[in-house]
PDB file of C-alpha atoms in Angstrom:
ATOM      1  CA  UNK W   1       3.355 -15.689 -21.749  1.00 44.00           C
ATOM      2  CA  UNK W   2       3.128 -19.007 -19.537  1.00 44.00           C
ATOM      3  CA  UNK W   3      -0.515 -19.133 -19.981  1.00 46.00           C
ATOM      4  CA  UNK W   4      -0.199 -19.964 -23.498  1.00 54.00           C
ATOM      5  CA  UNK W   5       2.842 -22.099 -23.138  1.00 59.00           C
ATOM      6  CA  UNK W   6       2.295 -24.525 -20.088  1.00 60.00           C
ATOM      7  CA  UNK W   7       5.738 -26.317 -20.728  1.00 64.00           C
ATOM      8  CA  UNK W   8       7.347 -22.684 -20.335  1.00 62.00           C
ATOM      9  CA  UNK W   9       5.458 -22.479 -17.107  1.00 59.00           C
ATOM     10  CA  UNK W  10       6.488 -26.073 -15.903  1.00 59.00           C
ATOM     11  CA  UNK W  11       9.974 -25.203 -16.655  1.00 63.00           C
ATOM     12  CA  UNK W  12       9.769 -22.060 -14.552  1.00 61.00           C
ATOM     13  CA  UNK W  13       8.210 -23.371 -11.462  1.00 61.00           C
ATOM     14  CA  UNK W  14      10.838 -26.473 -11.304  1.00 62.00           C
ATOM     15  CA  UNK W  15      13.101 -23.215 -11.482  1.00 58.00           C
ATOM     16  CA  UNK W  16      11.803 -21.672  -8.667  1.00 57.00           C
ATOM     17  CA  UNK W  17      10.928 -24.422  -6.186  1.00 61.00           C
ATOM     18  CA  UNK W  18      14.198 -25.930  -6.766  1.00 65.00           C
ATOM     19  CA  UNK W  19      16.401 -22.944  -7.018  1.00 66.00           C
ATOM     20  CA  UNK W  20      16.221 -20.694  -3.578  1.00 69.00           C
ATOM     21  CA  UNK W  21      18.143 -17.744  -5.243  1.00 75.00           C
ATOM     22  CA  UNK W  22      16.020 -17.397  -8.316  1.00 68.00           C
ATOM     23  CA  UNK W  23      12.866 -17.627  -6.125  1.00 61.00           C
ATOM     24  CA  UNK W  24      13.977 -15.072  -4.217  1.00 66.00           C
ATOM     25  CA  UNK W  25      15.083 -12.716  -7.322  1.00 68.00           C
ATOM     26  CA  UNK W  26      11.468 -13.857  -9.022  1.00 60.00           C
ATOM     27  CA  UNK W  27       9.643 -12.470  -5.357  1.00 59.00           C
ATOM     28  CA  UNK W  28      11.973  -9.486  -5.440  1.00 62.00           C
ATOM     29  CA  UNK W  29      10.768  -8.260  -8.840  1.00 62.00           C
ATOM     30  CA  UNK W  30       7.338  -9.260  -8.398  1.00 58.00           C
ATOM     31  CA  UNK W  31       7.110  -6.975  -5.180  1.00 58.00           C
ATOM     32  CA  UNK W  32       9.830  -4.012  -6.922  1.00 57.00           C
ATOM     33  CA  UNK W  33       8.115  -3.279 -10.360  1.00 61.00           C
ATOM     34  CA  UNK W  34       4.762  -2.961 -10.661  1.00 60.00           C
ATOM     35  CA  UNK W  35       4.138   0.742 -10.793  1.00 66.00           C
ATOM     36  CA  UNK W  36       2.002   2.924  -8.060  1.00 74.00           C
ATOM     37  CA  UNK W  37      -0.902   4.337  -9.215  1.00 76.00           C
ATOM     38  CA  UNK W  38      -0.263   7.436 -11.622  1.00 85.00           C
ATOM     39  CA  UNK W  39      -0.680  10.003  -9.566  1.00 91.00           C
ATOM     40  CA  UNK W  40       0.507   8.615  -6.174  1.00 91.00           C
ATOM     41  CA  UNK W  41       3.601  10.964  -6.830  1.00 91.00           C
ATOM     42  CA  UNK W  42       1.748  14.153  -6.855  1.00 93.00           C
ATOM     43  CA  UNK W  43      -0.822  12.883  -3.830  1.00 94.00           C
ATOM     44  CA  UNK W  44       1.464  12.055  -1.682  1.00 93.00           C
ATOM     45  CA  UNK W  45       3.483  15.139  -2.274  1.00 93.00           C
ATOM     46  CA  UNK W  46      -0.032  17.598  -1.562  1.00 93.00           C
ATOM     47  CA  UNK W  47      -0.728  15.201   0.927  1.00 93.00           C
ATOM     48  CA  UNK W  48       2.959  15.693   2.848  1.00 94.00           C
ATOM     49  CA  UNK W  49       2.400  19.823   3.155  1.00 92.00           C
ATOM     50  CA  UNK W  50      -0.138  19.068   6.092  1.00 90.00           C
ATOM     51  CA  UNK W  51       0.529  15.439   7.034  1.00 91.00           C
ATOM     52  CA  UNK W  52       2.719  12.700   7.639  1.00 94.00           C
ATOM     53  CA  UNK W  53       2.672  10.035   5.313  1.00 95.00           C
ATOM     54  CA  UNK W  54       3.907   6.807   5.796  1.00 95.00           C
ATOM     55  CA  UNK W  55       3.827   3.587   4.446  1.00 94.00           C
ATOM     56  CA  UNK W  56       2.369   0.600   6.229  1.00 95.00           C
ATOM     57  CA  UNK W  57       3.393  -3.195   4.432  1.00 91.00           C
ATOM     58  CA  UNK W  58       3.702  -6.810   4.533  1.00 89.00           C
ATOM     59  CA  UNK W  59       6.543  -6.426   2.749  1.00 83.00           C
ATOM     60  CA  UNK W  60      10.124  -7.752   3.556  1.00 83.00           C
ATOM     61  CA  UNK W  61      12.553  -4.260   3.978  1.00 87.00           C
ATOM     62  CA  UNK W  62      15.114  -5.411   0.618  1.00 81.00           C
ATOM     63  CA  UNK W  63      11.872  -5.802  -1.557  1.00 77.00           C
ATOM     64  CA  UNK W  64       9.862  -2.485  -0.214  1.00 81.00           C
ATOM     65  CA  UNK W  65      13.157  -0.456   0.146  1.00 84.00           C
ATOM     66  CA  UNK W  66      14.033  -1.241  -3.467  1.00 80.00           C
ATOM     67  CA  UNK W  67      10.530  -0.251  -4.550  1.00 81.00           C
ATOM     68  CA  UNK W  68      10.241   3.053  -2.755  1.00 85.00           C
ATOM     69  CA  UNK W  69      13.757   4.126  -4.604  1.00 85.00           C
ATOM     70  CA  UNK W  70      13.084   2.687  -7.892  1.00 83.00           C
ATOM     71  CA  UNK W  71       9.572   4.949  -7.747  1.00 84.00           C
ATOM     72  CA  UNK W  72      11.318   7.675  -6.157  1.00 88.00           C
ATOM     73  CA  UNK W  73       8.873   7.838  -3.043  1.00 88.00           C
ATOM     74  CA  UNK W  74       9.071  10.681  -0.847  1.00 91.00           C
ATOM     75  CA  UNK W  75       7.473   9.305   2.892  1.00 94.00           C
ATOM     76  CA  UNK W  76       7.690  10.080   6.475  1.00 95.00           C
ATOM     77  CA  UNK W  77       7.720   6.783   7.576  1.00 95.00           C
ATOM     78  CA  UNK W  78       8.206   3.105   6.128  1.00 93.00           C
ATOM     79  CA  UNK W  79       6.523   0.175   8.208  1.00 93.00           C
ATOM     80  CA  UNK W  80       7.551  -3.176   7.459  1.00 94.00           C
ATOM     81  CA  UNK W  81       6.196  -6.741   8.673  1.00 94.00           C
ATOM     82  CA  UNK W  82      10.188  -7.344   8.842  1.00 93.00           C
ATOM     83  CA  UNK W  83      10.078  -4.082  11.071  1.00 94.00           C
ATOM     84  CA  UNK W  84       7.271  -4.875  13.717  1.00 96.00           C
ATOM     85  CA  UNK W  85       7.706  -9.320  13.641  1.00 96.00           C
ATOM     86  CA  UNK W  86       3.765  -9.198  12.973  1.00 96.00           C
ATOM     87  CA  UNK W  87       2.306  -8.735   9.580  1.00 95.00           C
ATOM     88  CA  UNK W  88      -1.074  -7.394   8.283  1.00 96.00           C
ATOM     89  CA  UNK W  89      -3.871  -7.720   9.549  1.00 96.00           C
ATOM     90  CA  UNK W  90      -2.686  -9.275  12.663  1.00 97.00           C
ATOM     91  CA  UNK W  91      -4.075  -6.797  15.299  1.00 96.00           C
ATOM     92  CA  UNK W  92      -0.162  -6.701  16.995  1.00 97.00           C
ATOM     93  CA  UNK W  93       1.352  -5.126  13.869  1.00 97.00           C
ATOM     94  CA  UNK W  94      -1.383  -2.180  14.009  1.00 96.00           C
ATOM     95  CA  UNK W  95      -1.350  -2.103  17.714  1.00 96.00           C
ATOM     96  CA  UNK W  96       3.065  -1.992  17.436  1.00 97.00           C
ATOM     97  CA  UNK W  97       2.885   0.992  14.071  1.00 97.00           C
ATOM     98  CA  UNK W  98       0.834   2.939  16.331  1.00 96.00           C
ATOM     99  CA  UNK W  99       2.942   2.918  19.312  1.00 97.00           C
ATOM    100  CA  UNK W 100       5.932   3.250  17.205  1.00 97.00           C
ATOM    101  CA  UNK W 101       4.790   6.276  15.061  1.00 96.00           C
ATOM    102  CA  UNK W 102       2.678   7.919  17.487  1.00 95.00           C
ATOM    103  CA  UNK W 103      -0.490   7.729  15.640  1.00 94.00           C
ATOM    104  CA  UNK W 104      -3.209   9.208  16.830  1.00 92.00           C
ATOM    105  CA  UNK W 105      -6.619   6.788  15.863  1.00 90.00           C
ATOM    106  CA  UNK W 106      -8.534   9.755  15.888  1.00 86.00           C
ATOM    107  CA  UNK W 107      -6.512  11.781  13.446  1.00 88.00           C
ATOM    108  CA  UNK W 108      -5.203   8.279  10.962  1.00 92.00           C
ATOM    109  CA  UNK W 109      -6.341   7.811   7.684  1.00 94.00           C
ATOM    110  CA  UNK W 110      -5.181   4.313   6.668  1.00 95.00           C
ATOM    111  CA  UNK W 111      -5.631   4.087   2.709  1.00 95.00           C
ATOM    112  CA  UNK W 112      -5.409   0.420   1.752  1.00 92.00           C
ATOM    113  CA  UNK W 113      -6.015  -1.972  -1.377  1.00 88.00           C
ATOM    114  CA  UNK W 114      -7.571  -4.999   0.567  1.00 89.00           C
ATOM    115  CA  UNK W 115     -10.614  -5.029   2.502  1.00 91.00           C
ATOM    116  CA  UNK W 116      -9.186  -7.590   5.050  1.00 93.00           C
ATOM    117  CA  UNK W 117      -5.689  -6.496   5.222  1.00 94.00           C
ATOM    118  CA  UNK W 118      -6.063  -3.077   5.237  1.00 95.00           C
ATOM    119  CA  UNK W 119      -9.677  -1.480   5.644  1.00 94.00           C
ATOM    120  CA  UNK W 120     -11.289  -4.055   8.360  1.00 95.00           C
ATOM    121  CA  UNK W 121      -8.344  -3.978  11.076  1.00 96.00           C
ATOM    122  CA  UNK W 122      -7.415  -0.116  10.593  1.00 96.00           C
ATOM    123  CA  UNK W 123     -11.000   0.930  11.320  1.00 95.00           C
ATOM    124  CA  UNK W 124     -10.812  -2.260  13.924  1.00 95.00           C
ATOM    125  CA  UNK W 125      -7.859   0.239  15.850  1.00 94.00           C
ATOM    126  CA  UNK W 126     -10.170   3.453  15.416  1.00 93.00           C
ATOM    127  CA  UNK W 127      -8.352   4.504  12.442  1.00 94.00           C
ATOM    128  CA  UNK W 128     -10.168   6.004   9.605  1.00 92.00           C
ATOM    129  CA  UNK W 129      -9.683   4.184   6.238  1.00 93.00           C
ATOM    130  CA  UNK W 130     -10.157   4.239   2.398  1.00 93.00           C
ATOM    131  CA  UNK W 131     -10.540   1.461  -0.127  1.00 92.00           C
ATOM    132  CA  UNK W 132      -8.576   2.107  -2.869  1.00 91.00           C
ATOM    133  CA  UNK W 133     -10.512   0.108  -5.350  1.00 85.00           C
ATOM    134  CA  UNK W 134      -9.568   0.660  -8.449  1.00 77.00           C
ATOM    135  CA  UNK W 135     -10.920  -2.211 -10.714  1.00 72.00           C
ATOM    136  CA  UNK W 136     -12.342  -3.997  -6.991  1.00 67.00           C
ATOM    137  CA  UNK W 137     -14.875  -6.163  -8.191  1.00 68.00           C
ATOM    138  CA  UNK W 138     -16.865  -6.134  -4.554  1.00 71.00           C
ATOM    139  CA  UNK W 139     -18.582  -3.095  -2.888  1.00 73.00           C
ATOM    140  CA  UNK W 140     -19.022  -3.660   0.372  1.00 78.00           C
ATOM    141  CA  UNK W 141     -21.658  -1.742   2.588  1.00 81.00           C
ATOM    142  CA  UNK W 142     -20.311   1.025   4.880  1.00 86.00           C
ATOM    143  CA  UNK W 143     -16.996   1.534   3.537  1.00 89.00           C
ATOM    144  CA  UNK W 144     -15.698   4.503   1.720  1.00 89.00           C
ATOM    145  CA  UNK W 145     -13.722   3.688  -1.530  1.00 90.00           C
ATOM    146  CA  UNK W 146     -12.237   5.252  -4.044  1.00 91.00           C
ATOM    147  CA  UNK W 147     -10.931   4.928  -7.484  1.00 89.00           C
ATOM    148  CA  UNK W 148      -8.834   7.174  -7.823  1.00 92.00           C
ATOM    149  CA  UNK W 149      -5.980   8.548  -5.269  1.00 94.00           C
ATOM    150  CA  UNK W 150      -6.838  12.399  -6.187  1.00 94.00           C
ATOM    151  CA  UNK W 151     -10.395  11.620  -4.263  1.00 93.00           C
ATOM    152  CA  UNK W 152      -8.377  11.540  -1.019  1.00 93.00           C
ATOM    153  CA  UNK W 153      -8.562  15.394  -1.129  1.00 91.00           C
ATOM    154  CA  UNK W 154     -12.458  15.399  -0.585  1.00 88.00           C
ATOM    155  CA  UNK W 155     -12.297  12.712   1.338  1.00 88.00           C
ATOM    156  CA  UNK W 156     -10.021  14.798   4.055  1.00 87.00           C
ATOM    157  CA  UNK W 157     -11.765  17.760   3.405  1.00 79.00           C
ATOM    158  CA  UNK W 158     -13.443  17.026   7.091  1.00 66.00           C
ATOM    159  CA  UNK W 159     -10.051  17.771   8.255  1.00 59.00           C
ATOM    160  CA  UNK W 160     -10.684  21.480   7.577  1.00 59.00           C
ATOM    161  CA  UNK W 161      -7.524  22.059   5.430  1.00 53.00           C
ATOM    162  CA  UNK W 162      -7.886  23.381   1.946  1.00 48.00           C
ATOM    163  CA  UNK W 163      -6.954  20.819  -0.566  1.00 45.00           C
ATOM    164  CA  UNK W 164      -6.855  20.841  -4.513  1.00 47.00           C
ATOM    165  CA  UNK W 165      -9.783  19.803  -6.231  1.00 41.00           C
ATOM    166  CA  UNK W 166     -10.351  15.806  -5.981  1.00 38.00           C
ATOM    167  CA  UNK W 167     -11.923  16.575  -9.661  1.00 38.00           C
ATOM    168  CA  UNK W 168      -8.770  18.200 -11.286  1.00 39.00           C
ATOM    169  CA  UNK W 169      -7.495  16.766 -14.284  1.00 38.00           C
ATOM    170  CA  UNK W 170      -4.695  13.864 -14.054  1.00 36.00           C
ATOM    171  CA  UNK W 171      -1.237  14.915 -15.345  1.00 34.00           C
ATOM    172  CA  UNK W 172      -0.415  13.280 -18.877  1.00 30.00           C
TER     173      UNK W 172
END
């Protein structure tokens, strides 16, 4: 724990700023191991029966590939910043996904983690969107959010399709 140890964390940030390969491993399992939410695995796979799914990131492709094996990730699509030279929430890179996936504003549900990088430019292009706030301090006005990825059901209930139960119990 650096926190506790500041030499520690001294030693490890002359490690990275001075060594370009272990920055770049450091970045690469920063962005490859923290875990999805629990249930993104079974959403995603509901979700997939009537949809495409895809995957919209700032991310750089060896870091997001890695991640979406590691998790096992089943998607339609995978959008990188590397992909479209523009990253979130630069109006080009939304404008570029679009054209590039065919996506229809009126029928695109972008469900994001940041306010600004996701939410505000996505709804910006028409889209629809989702906070996905779990833990998100700020509530802002106007926005739908939820907490937990199972909600997305409900939420696309206006889509006419019949959906499990956003209340159904999480898998153990």
């Amino acid at each position: 724990n650096t926190s506790e140890n500041p030499e520690r964390a001294l030693a490890l940030y002359d490690l990275i700023t001075n060594d370009e390969e272990a920055f770049r491993a450091l970045l690469k399992k920063l962005f490859t191991e923290p875990p999805a939410f629990r249930e993104a695995h079974e959403v995603l796979s509901v979700l997939r029966k009537k949809w495409r799914v895809g995957l919209l990131t700032n991310a750089d492709n060896d870091v997001l590939l890695s991640s979406v094996r590691r998790q096992g990730f089943a998607l339609d699509f995978i959008c990188s910043s590397e992909d479209l030279q523009a990253n979130k929430p630069q109006k080009i890179f939304f404008e570029r996904a679009a054209s590039r996936y065919a996506l229809d504003s009126q029928r695109t549900l972008m469900v994001g983690d940041s306010l600004t990088e996701d939410i505000l430019p996505a709804e910006d292009r028409g889209w629809h969107a989702v906070l996905a706030a779990r833990g998100y301090p700020k509530r802002p006005r106007g926005i739908c959010i939820i907490e937990n990825l199972r909600e997305l059901y409900g939420v696309l209930s206006w889509a006419g399709d019949d959906l499990p139960n956003a209340g159904a119990d999480e898998k153990k």
